[in-house]
PDB file of C-alpha atoms in Angstrom:
ATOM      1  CA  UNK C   1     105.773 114.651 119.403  1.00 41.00           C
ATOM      2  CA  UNK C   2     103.617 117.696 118.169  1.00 41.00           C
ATOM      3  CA  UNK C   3     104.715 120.253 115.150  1.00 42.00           C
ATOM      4  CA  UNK C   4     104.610 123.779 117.402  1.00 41.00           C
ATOM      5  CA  UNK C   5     104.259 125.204 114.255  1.00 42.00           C
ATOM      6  CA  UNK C   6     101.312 123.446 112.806  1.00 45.00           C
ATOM      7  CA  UNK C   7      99.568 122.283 115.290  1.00 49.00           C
ATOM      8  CA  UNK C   8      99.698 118.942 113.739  1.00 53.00           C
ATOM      9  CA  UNK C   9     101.633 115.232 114.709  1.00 53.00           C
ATOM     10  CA  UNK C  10     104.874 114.373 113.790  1.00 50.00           C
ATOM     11  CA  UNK C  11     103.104 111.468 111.279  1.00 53.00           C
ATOM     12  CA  UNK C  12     100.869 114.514 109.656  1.00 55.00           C
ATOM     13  CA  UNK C  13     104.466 115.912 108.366  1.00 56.00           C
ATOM     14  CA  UNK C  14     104.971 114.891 105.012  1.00 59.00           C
ATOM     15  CA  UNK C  15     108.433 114.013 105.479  1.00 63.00           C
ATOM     16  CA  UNK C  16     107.012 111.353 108.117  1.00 65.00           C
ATOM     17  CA  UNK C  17     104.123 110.287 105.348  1.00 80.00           C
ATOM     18  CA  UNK C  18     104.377 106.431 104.990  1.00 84.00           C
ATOM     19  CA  UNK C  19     104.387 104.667 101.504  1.00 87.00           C
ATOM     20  CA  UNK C  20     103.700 101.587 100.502  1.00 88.00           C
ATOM     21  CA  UNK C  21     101.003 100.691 103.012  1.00 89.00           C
ATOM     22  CA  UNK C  22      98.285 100.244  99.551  1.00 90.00           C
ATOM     23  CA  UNK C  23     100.531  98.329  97.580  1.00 93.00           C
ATOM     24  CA  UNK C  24     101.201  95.615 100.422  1.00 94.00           C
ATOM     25  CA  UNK C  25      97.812  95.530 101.651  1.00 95.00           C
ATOM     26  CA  UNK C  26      96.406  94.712  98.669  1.00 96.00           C
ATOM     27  CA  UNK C  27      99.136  92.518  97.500  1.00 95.00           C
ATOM     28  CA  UNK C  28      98.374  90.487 100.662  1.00 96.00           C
ATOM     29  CA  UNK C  29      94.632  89.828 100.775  1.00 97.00           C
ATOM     30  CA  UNK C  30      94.703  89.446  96.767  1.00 96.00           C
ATOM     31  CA  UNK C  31      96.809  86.546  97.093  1.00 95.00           C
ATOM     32  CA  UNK C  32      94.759  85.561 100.262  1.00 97.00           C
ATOM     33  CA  UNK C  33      91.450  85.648  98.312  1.00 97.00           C
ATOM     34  CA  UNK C  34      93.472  83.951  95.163  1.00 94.00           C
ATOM     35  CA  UNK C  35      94.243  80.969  97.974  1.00 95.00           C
ATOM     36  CA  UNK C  36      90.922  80.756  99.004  1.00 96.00           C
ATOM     37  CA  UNK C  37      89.333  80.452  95.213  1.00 95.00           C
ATOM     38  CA  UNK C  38      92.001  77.783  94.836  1.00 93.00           C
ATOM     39  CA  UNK C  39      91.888  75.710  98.194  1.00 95.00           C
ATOM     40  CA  UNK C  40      88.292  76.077  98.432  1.00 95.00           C
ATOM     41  CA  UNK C  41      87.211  75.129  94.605  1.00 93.00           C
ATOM     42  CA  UNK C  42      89.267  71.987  95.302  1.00 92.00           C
ATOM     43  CA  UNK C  43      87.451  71.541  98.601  1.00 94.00           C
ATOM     44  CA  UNK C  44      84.400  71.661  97.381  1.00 94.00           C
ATOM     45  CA  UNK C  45      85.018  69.272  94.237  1.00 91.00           C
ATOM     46  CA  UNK C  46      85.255  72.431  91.599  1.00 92.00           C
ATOM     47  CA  UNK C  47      88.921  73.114  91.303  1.00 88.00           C
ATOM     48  CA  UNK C  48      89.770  76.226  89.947  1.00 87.00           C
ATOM     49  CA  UNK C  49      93.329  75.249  87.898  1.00 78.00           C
ATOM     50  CA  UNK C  50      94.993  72.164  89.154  1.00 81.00           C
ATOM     51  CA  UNK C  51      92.890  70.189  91.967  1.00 87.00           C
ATOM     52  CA  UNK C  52      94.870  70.306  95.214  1.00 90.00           C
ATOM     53  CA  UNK C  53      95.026  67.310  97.928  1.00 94.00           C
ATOM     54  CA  UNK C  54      93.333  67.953 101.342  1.00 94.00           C
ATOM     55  CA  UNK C  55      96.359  68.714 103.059  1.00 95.00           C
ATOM     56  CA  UNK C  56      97.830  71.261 100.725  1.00 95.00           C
ATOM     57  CA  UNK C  57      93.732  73.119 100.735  1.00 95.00           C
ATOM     58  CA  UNK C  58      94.037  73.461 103.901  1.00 97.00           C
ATOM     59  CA  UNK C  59      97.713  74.209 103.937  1.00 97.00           C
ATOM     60  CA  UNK C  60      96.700  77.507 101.829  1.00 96.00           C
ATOM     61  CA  UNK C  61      93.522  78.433 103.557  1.00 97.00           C
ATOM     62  CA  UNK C  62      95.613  78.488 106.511  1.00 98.00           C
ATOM     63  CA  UNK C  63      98.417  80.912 104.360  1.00 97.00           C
ATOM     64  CA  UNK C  64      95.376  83.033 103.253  1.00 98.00           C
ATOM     65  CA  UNK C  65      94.380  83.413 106.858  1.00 98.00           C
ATOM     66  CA  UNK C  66      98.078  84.841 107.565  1.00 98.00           C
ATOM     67  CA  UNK C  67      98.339  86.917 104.521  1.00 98.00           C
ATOM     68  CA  UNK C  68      94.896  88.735 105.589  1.00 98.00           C
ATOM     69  CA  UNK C  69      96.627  89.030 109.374  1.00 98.00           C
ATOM     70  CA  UNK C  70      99.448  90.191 107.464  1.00 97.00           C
ATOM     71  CA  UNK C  71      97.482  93.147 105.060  1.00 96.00           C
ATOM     72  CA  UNK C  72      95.749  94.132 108.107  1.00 96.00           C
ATOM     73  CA  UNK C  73      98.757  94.644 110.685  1.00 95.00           C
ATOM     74  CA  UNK C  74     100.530  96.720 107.517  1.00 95.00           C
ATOM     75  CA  UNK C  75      97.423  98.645 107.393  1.00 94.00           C
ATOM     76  CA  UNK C  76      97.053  99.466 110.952  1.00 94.00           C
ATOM     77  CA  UNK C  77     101.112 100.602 110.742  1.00 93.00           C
ATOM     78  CA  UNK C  78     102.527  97.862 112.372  1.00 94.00           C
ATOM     79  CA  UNK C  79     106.358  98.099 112.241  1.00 93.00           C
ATOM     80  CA  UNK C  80     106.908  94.334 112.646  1.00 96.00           C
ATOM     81  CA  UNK C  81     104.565  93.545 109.604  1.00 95.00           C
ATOM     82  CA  UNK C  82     106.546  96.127 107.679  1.00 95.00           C
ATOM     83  CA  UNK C  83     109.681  94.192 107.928  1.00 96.00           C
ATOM     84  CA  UNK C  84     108.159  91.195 107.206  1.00 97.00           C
ATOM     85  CA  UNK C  85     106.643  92.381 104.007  1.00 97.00           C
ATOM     86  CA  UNK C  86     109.953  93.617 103.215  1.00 97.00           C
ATOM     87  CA  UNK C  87     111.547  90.121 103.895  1.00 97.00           C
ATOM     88  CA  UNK C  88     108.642  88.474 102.223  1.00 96.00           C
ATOM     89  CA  UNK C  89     108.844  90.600  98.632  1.00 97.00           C
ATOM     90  CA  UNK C  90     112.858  89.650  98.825  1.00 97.00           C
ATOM     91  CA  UNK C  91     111.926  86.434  98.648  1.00 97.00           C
ATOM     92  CA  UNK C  92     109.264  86.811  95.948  1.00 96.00           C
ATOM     93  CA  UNK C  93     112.154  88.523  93.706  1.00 97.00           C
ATOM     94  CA  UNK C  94     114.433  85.882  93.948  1.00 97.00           C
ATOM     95  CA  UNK C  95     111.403  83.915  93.081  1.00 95.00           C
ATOM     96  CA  UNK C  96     110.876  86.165  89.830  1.00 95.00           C
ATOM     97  CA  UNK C  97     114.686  85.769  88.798  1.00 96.00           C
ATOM     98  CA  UNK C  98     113.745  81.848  89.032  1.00 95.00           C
ATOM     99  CA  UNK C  99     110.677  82.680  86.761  1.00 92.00           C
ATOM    100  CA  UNK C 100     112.842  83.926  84.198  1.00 94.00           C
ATOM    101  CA  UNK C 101     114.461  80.926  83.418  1.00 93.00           C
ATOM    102  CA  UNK C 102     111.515  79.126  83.381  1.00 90.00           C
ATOM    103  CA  UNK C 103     109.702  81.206  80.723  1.00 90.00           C
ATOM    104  CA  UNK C 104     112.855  81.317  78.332  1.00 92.00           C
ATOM    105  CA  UNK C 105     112.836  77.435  78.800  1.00 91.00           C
ATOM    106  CA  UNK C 106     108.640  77.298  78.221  1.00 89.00           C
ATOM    107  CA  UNK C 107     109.415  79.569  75.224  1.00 89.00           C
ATOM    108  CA  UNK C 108     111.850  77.760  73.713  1.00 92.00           C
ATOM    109  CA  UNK C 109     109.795  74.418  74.472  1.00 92.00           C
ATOM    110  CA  UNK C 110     106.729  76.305  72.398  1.00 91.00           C
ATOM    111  CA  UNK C 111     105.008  75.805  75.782  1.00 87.00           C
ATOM    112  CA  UNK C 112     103.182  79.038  75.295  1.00 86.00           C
ATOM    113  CA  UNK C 113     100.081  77.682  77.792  1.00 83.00           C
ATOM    114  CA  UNK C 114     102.540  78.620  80.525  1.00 83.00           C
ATOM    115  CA  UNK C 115     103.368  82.222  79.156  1.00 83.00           C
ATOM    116  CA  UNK C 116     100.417  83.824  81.167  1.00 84.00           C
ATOM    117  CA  UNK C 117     101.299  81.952  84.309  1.00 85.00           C
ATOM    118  CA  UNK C 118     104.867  82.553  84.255  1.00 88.00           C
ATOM    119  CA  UNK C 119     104.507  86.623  82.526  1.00 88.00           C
ATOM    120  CA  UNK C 120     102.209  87.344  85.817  1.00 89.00           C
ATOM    121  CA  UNK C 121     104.636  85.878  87.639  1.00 90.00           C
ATOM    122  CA  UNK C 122     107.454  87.787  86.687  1.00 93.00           C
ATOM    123  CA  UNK C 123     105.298  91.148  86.874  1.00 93.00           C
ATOM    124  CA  UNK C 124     104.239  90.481  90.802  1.00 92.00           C
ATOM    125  CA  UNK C 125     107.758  89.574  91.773  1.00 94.00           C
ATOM    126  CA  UNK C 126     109.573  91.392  89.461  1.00 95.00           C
ATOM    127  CA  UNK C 127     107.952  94.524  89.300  1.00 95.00           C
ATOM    128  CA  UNK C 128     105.071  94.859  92.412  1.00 94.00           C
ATOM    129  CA  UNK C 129     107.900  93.297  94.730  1.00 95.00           C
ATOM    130  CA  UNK C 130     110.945  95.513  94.294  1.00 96.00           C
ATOM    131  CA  UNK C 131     108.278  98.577  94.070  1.00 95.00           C
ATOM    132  CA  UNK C 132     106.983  97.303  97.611  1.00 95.00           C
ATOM    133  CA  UNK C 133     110.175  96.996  98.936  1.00 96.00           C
ATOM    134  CA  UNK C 134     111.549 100.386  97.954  1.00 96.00           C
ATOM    135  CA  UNK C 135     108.112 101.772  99.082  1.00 95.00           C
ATOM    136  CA  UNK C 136     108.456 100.076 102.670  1.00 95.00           C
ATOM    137  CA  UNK C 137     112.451 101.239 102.848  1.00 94.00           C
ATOM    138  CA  UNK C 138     111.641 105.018 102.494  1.00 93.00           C
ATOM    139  CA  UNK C 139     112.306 107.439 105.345  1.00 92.00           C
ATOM    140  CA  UNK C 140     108.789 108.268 106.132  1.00 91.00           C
ATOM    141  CA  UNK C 141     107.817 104.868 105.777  1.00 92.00           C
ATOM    142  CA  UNK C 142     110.461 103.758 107.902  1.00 91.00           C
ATOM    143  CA  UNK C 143     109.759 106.184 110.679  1.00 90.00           C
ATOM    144  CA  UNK C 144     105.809 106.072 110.466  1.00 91.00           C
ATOM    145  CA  UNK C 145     105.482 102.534 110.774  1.00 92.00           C
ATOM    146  CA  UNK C 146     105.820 101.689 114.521  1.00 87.00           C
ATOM    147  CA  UNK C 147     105.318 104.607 115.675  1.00 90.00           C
ATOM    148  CA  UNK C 148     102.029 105.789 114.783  1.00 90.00           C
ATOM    149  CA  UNK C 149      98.757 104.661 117.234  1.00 91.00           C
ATOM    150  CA  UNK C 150      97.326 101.581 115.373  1.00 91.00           C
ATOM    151  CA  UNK C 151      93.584 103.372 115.525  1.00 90.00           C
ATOM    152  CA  UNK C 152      94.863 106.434 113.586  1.00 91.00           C
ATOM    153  CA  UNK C 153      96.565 104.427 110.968  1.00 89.00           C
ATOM    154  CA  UNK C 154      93.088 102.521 110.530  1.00 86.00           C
ATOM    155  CA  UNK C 155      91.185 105.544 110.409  1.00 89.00           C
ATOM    156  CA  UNK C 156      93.745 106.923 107.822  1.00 88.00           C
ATOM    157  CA  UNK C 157      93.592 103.594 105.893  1.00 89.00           C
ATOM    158  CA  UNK C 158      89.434 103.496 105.664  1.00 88.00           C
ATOM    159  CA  UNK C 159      87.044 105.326 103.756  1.00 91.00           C
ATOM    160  CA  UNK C 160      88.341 105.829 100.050  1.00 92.00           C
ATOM    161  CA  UNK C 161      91.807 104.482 100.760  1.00 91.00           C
ATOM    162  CA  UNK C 162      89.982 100.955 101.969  1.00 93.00           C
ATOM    163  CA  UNK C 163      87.681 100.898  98.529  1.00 95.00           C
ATOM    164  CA  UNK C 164      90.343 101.124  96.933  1.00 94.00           C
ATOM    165  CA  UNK C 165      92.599  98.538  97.957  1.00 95.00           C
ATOM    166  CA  UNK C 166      89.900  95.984  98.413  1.00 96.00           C
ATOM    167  CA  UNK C 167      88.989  96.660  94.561  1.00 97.00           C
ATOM    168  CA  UNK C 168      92.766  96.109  93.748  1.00 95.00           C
ATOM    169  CA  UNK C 169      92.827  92.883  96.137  1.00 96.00           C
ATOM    170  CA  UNK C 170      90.095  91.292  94.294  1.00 96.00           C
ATOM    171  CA  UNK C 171      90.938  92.314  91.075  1.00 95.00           C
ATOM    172  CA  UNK C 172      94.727  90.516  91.430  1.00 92.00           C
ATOM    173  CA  UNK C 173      93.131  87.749  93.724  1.00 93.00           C
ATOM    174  CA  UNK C 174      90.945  86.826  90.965  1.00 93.00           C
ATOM    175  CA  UNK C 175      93.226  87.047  87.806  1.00 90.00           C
ATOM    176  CA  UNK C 176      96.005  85.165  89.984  1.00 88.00           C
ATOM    177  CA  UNK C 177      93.636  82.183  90.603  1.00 89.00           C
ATOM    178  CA  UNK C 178      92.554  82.095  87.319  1.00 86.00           C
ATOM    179  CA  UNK C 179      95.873  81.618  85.970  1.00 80.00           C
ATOM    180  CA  UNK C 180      96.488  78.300  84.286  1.00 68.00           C
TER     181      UNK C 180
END
């Protein structure tokens, strides 16, 4: 439905603006690429942290394949990927209120190798996740995605906007496989 008194869409409105879309997007094809470093270093007889069996590779290149789907259905304004993110970050919190316990108990064990493991941890599900989810739940977020034509949410989210989040992919990807 058209502004009369702009001349522009109802998704140009800033009330209608959606949020979130960056964070998830490159939230989703970091840990895809961070999958892929792992999985594939263990494929090809270079692990990068603990080696993984064959199944389990494969197992997570096939979880890195969703999680790009994933980034790239957000991105394009899909309303059914926004309620999955949504679903998916609840479950990484509960995941980070799990992680708590376990760093008080490395702490106190003086196993301080596991403090950079466990600290990222707790800041992706503990900090990116509830941001992400209160991001996603926001009225213009809510009413953009689903609504708006998936080839002018990907020409929104391009240019600039796709530089950007690919930096911030790689740049999480990477640190998260290189955790010990």
């Amino acid at each position: 439905m058209a502004n009369t008194t702009s001349g522009k869409s109802s998704v140009d409105v800033p009330d209608t603006q959606p949020r979130g879309g960056s964070t998830g997007v490159s939230f989703d094809w970091g840990f895809a690429l961070s999958l892929i470093l792992t999985a594939g270093g263990s494929l090809v007889g270079r692990p990068i942290g603990p080696e993984l069996p064959l199944p389990v590779a494969f197992g997570a290149l096939g979880f890195a394949a969703v999680m790009v789907v994933q980034g790239e259905a957000l991105r394009r304004g899909n309303g059914v990927a926004r309620r999955i993110q949504i679903g998916f970050h609840s479950l990484l919190v509960l995941l980070g209120l799990v992680t708590i316990v376990l760093a008080v108990q490395a702490f106190q064990q003086g196993r301080f190798d596991m403090l950079y493991t466990l600290g990222l941890t707790l800041v992706l599900t503990l900090g990116v996740s509830p941001a992400e989810i209160w991001l996603l739940l926001q009225p213009g977020s809510r009413r953009w995605y689903g609504n708006v034509d998936p080839n002018e949410a990907s020409k929104r989210h391009s240019g600039g906007w796709l530089v950007g989040v690919v930096l911030w992919a790689v740049a999480g990807g990477i640190l998260q496989a290189v955790a010990p």
